[in-house]
Short mmCIF file of C-alpha atoms in Angstrom, two decimals:
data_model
loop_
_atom_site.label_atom_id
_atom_site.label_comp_id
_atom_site.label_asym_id
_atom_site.label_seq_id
_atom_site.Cartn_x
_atom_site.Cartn_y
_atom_site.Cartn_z
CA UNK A 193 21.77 20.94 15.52
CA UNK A 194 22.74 18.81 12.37
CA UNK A 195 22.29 21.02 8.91
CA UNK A 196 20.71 19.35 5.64
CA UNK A 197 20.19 20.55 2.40
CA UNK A 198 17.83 17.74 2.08
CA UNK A 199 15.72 16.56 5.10
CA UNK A 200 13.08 13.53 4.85
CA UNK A 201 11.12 12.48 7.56
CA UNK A 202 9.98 8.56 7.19
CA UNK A 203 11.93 5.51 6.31
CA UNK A 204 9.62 3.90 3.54
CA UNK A 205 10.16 2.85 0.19
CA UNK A 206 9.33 6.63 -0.88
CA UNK A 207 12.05 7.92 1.35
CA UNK A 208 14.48 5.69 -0.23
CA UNK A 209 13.50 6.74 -3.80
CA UNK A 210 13.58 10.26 -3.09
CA UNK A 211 17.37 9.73 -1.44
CA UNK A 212 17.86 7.87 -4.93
CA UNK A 213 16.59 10.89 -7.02
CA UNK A 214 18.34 13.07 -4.89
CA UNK A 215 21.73 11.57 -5.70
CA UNK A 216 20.75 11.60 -9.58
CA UNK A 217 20.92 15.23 -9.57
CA UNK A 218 23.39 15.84 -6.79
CA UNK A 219 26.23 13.51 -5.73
CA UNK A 220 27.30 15.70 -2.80
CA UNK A 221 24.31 17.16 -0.66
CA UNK A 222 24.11 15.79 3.00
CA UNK A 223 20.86 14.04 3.15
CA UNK A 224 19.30 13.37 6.80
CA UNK A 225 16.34 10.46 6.92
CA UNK A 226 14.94 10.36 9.99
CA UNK A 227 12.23 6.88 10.82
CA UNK A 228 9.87 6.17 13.55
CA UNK A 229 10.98 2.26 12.56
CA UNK A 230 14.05 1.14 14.27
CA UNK A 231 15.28 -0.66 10.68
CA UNK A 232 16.82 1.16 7.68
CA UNK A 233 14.29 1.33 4.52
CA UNK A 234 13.33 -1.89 2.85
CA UNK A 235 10.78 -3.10 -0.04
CA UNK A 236 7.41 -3.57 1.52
CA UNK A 237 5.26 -6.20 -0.96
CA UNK A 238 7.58 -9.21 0.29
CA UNK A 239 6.43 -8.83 3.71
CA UNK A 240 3.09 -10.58 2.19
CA UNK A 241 4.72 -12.09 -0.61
CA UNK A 242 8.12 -13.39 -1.39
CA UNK A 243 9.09 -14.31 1.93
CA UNK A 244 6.41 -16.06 2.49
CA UNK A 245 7.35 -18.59 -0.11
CA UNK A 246 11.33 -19.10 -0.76
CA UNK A 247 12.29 -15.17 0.10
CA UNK A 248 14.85 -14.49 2.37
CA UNK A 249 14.84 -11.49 4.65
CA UNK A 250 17.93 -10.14 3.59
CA UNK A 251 16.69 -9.57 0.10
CA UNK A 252 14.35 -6.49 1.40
CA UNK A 253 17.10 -4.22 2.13
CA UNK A 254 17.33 -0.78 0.28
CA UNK A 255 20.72 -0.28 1.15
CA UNK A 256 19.49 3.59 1.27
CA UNK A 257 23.16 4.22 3.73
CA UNK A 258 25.21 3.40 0.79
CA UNK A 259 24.20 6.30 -0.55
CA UNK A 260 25.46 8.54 1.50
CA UNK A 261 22.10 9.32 3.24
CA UNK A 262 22.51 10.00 7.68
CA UNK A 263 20.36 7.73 9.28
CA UNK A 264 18.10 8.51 12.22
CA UNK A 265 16.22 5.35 13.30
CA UNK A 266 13.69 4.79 16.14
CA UNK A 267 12.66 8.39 16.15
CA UNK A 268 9.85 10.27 15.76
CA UNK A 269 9.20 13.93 14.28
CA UNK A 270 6.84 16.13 16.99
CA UNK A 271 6.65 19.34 15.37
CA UNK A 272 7.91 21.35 12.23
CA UNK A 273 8.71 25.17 11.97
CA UNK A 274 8.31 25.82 8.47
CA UNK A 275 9.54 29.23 8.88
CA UNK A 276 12.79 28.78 10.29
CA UNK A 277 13.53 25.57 8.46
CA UNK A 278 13.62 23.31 11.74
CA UNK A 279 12.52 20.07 12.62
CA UNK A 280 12.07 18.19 16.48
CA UNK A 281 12.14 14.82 17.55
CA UNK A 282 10.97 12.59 20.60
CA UNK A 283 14.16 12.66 21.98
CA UNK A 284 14.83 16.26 21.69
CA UNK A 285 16.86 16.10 18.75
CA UNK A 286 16.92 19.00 16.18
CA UNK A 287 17.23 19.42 12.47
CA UNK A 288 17.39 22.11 9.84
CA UNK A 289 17.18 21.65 6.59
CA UNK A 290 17.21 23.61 2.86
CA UNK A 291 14.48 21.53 1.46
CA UNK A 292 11.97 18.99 3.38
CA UNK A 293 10.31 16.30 1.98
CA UNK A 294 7.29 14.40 4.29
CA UNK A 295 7.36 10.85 3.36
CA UNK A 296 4.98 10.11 6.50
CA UNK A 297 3.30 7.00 4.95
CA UNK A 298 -0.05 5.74 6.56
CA UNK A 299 -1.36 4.54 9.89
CA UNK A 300 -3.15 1.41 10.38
CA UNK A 301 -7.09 1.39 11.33
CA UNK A 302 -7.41 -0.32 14.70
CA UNK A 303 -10.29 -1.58 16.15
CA UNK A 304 -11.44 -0.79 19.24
CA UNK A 305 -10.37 -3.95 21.08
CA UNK A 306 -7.88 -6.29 21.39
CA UNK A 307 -4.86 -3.93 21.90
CA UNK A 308 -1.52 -5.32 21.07
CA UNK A 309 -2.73 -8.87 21.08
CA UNK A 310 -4.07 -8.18 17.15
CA UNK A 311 -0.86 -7.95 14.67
CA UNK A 312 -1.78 -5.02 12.35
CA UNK A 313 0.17 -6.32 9.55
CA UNK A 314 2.08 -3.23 8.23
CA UNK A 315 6.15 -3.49 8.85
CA UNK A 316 9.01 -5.47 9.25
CA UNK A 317 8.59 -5.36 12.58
CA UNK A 318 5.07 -7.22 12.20
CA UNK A 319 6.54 -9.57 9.62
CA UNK A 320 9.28 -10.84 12.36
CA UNK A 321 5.97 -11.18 14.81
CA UNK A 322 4.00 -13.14 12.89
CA UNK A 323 6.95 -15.33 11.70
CA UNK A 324 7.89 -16.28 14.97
CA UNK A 325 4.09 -17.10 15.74
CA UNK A 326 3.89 -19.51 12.95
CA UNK A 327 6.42 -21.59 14.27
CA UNK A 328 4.40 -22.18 17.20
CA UNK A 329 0.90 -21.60 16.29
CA UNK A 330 -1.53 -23.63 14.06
CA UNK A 331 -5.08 -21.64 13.56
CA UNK A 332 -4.74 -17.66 12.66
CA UNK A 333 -7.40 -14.74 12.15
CA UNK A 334 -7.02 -12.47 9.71
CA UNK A 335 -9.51 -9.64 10.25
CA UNK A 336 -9.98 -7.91 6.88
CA UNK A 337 -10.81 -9.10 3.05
CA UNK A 338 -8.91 -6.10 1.35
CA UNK A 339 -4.87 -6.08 -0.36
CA UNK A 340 -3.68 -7.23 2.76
CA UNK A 341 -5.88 -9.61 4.57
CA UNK A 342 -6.37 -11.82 0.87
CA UNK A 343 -2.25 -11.66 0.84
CA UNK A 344 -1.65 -12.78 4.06
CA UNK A 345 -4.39 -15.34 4.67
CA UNK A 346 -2.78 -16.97 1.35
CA UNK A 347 0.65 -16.83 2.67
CA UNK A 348 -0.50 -18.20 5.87
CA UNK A 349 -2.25 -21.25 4.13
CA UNK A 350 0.52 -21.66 1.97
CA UNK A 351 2.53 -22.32 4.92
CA UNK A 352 0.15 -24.71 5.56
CA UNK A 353 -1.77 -22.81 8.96
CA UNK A 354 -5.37 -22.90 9.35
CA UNK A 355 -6.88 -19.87 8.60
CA UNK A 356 -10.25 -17.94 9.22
CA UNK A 357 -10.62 -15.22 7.38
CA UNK A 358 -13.68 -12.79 8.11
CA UNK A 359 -14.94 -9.19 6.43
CA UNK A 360 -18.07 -7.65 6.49
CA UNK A 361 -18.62 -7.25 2.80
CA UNK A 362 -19.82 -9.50 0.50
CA UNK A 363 -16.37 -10.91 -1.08
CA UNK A 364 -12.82 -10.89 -0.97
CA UNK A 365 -11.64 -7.33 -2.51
CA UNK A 366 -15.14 -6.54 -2.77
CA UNK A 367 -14.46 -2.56 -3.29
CA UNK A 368 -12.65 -2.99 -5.79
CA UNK A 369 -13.63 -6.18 -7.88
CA UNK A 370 -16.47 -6.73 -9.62
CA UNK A 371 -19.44 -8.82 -7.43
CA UNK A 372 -19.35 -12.52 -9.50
CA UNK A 373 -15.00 -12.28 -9.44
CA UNK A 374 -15.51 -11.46 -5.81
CA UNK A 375 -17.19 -14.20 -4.77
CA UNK A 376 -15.54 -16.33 -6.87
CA UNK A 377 -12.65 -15.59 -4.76
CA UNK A 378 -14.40 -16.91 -1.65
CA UNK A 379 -14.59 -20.36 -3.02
CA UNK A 380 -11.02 -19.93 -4.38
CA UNK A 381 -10.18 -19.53 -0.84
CA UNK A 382 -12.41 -22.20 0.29
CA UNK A 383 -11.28 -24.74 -1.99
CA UNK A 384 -7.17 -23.65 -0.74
CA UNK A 385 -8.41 -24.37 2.71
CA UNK A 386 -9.38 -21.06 4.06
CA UNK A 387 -12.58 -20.61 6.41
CA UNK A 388 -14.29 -17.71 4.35
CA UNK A 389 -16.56 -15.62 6.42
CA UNK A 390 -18.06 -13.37 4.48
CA UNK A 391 -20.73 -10.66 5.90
CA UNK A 392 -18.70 -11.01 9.76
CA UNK A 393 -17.49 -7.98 11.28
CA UNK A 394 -15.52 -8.70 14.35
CA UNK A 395 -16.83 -6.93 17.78
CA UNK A 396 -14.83 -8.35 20.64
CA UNK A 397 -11.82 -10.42 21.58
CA UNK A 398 -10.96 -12.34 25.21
CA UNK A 399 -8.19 -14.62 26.13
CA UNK A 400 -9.18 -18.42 27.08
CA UNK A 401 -7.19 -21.20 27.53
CA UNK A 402 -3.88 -20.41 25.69
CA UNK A 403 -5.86 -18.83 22.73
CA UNK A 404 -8.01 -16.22 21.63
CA UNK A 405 -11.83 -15.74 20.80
CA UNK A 406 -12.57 -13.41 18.51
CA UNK A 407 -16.57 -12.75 18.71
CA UNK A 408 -18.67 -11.73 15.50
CA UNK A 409 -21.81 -9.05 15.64
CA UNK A 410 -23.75 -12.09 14.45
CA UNK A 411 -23.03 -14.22 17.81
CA UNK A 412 -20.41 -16.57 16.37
CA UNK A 413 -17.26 -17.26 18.66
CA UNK A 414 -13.99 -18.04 16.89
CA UNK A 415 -11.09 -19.69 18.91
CA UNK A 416 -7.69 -19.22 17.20
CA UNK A 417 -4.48 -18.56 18.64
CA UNK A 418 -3.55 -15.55 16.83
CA UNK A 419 -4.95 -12.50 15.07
CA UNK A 420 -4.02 -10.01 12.07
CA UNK A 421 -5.79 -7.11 11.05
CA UNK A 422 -5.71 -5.76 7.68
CA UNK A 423 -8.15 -2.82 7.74
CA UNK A 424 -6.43 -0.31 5.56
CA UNK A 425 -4.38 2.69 6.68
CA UNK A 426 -5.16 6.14 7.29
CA UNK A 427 -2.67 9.20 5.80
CA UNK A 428 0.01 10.72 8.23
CA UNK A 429 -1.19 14.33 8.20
CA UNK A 430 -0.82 15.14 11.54
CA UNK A 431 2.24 16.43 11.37
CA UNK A 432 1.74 18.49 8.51
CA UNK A 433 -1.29 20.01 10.01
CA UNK A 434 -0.05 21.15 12.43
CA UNK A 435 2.89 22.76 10.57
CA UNK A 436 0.32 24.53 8.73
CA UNK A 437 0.16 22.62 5.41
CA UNK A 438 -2.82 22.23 3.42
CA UNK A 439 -4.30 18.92 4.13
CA UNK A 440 -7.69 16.98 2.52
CA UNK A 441 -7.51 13.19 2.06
CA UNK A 442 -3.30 13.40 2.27
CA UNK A 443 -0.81 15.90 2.16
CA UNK A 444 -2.33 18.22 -0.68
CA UNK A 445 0.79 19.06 -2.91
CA UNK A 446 0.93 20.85 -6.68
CA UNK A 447 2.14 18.69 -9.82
CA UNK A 448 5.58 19.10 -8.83
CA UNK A 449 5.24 17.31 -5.47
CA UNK A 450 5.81 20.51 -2.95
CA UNK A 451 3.19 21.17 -0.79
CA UNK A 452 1.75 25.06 -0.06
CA UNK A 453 5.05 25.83 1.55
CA UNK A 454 7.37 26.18 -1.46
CA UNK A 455 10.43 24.09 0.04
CA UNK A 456 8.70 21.38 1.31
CA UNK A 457 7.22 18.39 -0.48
CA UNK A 458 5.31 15.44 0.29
CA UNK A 459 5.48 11.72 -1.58
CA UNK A 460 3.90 8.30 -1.05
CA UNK A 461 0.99 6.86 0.97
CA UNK A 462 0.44 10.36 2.73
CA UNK A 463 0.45 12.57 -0.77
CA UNK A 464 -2.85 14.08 -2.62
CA UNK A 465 -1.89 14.67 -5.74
CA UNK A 466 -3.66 15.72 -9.02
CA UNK A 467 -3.53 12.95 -11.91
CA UNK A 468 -4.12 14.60 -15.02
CA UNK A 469 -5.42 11.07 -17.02
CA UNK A 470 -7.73 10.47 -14.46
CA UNK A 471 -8.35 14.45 -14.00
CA UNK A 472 -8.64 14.01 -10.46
CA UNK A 473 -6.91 13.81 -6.88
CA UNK A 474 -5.46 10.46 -5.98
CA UNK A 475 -3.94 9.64 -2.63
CA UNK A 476 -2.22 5.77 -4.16
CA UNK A 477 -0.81 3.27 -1.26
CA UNK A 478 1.37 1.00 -3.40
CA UNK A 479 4.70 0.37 -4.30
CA UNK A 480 4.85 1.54 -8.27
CA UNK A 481 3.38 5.28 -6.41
CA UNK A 482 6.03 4.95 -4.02
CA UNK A 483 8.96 4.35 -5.80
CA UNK A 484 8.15 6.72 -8.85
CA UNK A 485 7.13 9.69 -6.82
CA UNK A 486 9.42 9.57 -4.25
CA UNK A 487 12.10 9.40 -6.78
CA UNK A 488 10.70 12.50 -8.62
CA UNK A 489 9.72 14.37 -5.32
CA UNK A 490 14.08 13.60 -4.77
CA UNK A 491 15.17 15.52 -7.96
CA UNK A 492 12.47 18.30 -7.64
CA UNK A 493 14.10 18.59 -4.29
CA UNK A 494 17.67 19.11 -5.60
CA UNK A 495 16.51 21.81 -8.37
CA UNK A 496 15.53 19.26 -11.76
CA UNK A 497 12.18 20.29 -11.86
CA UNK A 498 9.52 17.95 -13.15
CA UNK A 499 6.04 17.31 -12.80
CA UNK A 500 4.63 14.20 -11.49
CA UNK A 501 1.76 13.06 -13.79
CA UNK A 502 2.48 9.41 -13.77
CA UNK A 503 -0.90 6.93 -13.15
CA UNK A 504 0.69 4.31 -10.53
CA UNK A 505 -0.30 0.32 -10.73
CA UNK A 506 -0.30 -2.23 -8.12
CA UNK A 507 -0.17 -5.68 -8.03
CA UNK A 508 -0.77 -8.84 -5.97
CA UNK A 509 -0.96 -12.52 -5.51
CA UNK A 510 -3.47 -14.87 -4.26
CA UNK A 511 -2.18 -18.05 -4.24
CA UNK A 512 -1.53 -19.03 -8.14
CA UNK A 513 -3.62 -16.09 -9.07
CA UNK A 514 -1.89 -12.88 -9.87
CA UNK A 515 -2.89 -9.10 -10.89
CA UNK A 516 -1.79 -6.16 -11.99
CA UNK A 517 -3.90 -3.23 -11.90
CA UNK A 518 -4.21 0.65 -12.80
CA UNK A 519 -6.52 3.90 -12.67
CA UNK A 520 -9.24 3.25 -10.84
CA UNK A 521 -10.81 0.08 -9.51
CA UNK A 522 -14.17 0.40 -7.53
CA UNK A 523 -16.70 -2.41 -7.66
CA UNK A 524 -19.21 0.35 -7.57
CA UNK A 525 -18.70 1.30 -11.21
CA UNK A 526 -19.68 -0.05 -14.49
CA UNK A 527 -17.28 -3.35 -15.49
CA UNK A 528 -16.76 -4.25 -18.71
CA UNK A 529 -15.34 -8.39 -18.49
CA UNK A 530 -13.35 -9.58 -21.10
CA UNK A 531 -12.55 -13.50 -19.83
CA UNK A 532 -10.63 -15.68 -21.76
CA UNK A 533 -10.87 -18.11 -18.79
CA UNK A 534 -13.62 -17.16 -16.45
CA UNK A 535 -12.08 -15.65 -13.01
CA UNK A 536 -8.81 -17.49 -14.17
CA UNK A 537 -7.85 -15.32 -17.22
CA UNK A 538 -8.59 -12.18 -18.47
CA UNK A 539 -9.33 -7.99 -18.66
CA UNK A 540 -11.94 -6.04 -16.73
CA UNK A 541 -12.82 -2.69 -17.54
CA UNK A 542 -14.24 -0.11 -15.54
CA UNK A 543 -15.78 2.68 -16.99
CA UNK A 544 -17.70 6.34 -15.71
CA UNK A 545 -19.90 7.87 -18.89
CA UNK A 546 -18.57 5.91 -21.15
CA UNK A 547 -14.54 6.59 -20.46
CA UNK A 548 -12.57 3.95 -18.83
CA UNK A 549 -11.18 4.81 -15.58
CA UNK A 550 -9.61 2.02 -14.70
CA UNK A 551 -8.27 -1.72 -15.98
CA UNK A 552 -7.97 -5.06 -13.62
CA UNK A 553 -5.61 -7.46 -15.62
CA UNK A 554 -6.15 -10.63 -14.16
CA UNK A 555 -3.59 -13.49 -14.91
CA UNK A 556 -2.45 -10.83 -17.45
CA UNK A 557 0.71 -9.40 -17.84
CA UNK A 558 2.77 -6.67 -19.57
CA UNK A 559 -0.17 -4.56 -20.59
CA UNK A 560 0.24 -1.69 -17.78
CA UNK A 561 1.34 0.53 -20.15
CA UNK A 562 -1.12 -0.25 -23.15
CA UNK A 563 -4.09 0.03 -20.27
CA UNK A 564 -2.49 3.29 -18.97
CA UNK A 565 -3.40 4.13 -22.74
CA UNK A 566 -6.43 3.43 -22.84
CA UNK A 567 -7.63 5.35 -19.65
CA UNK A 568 -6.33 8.26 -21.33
CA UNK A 569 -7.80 8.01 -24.63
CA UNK A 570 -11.58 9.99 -23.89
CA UNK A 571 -13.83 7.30 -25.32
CA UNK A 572 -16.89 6.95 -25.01
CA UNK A 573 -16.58 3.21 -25.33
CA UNK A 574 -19.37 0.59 -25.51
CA UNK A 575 -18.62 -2.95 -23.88
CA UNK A 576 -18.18 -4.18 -27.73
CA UNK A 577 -15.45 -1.84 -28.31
CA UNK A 578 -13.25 -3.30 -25.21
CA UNK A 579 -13.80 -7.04 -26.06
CA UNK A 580 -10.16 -7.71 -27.42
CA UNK A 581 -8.92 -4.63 -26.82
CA UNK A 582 -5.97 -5.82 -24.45
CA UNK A 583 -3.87 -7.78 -24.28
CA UNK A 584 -1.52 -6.04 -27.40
#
């Protein structure tokens, strides 16, 4: 059975960053990752971004062996004893460890058809799929309006694939953009090509021909030849429930990352966390969370405490329309818009009683930390007082 100090189970971008902060603190420590994926750890966003214009797939790589971190690939953890320090795999491999960190990540939602005929766009793995696809396939689904279905329905009609692209709400990123930049984005779309379907919810799929129909609750039959699914992701708990961890909406940990069993900590997509600016738990699915917390979860692990009170961003692009975002964005809450272009250019502000909770900077950039700012600062504001507030 193979002894760690450090022990990480997943092979994410968090994983790498807490090998990273790890090796900040201590240059000697065996660490042991082990990954359900059979590929070392890699950057995520380009799988709907960069190499979907001039990227190349070597670029991804994290490089995480270099730093002297033990590989174990294609394998999945089945069960943790937290008391005796020992992990199990699917291929009856065992672990101990000193210190555990659970870097589980997120599962994709399925739907309840369709089975491995739908791509649910997530890894490398489904990157390499879909690729190989495109060079033989013309007209693609993607099931889905959120981060990842408006990503890769614009890389897919950048590559110059017809695309139908269907969601039951009323606009692209309608949870978390205000209603009129929401729709906007539907004609956006339209006008770049796409088939917008707004209001569709998808409720069966059958083979015909060589292709596919994909079948809408309102009668509608769509032919294509291939279908991704971008329906958000779940948190990994399992795992740490049944290990006995305290679980809610992610793997509940205290400010310095460890969970309620004091040698074991949690990062990433699959972390609940308390974010003191916000005053609230977050469970954050992007890469800024990702690489910040796993890197402090990594030097918590090897004994330089610190807490982790940092408010993560995100980002995307939609064809030449960009974003960078922070706090919290839910179309359900009051917006404050601040356009210097409409829908091309500008701030929105969402506020709760009169504090603003989260900023959407839209064609806007270096102002993360300046909005970070302002979500801290306890207001109240009035829509007047945001009008020019950012950009610095």
């Amino acid at each position: 059975m193979p002894h760690y100090p450090y022990l990480i189970i997943g092979g994410g971008m968090t994983a790498d960053a807490a090998a990273r902060g790890i090796r900040e603190i201590d240059s000697a420590g065996a660490i042991g990752l082990i990954s359900g994926e059979p590929d070392p750890p890699y950057d995520r966003p380009p799988l709907t971004k960069g190499l979907w214009k001039d990227g190349k797939l070597e670029s991804i790589w994290r490089q995480t062996e270099g730093r002297k971190v033990e590989l174990h690939l294609g394998r999945r953890v089945e069960s943790i004893d937290v008391q005796q320090k020992r992990v199990a795999d699917d291929q009856g491999t065992g672990y101990s460890f000193d210190k555990l960190l659970l870097a589980t990540g997120g599962i994709p939602r399925r739907l309840p058809f369709g089975g491995e005929q739908i791509i649910y766009y997530r890894t490398v793995g489904d990157y390499r799929r879909l690729r190989e696809l495109t060079e033989k396939s013309r007209r693609f689904a993607v099931i889905g309006g959120g981060f990842i279905g408006s990503e890769i329905a614009a890389a897919l009609a950048l590559n110059q694939k017809e695309v139908v692209m269907l969601f039951p709400g009323i606009g692209i990123g309608s949870r978390l953009f205000p209603r009129d930049l929401s729709e906007y984005l539907n004609q956006f779309y339209r006008q770049k090509g796409v088939e917008v379907l707004a209001g569709e919810t998808a409720s069966d799929m059958e083979q015909r021909g060589g292709g596919m129909v994909l079948k809408t609750r309102s009668g509608r039959e769509i032919l294509v030849e291939s279908v991704i699914a971008g329906l958000g992701v779940q948190p990994n708990v399992e795992l740490a429930r049944k290990a006995g961890l305290t679980v809610a909406d992610g793997i509940v940990v205290d400010e310095f990352l460890r969970t309620n069993q004091p040698d074991v900590f949690a990062a990433g997509d699959a972390a609940f966390f308390h974010n003191p600016a916000l005053g609230k738990r977050l469970r954050v699915e992007h890469e800024d969370n990702a690489n910040t917390m796993g890197r402090q979860a990594g030097r918590n692990m090897a004994g330089k405490a610190g807490p982790y009170h940092h408010l993560p961003f995100f980002y995307s692009d939609l064809f030449e329309l960009g974003y960078e975002a922070v706090g919290e964005l839910d179309g359900r809450l009051e917006t404050v818009a601040d356009w210097k272009e409409p829908f091309r250019e500008g701030v929105v502000y969402y506020l709760r009683e009169g504090r603003v909770r989260g900023v959407l900077l839209w064609n806007v950039w270096e102002q993360v930390e300046a909005a970070r700012k302002l979500i801290a600062e306890p207001g109240p504001f009035r829509a007047e007082d945001l009008k020019g507030r950012l950009p610095r």
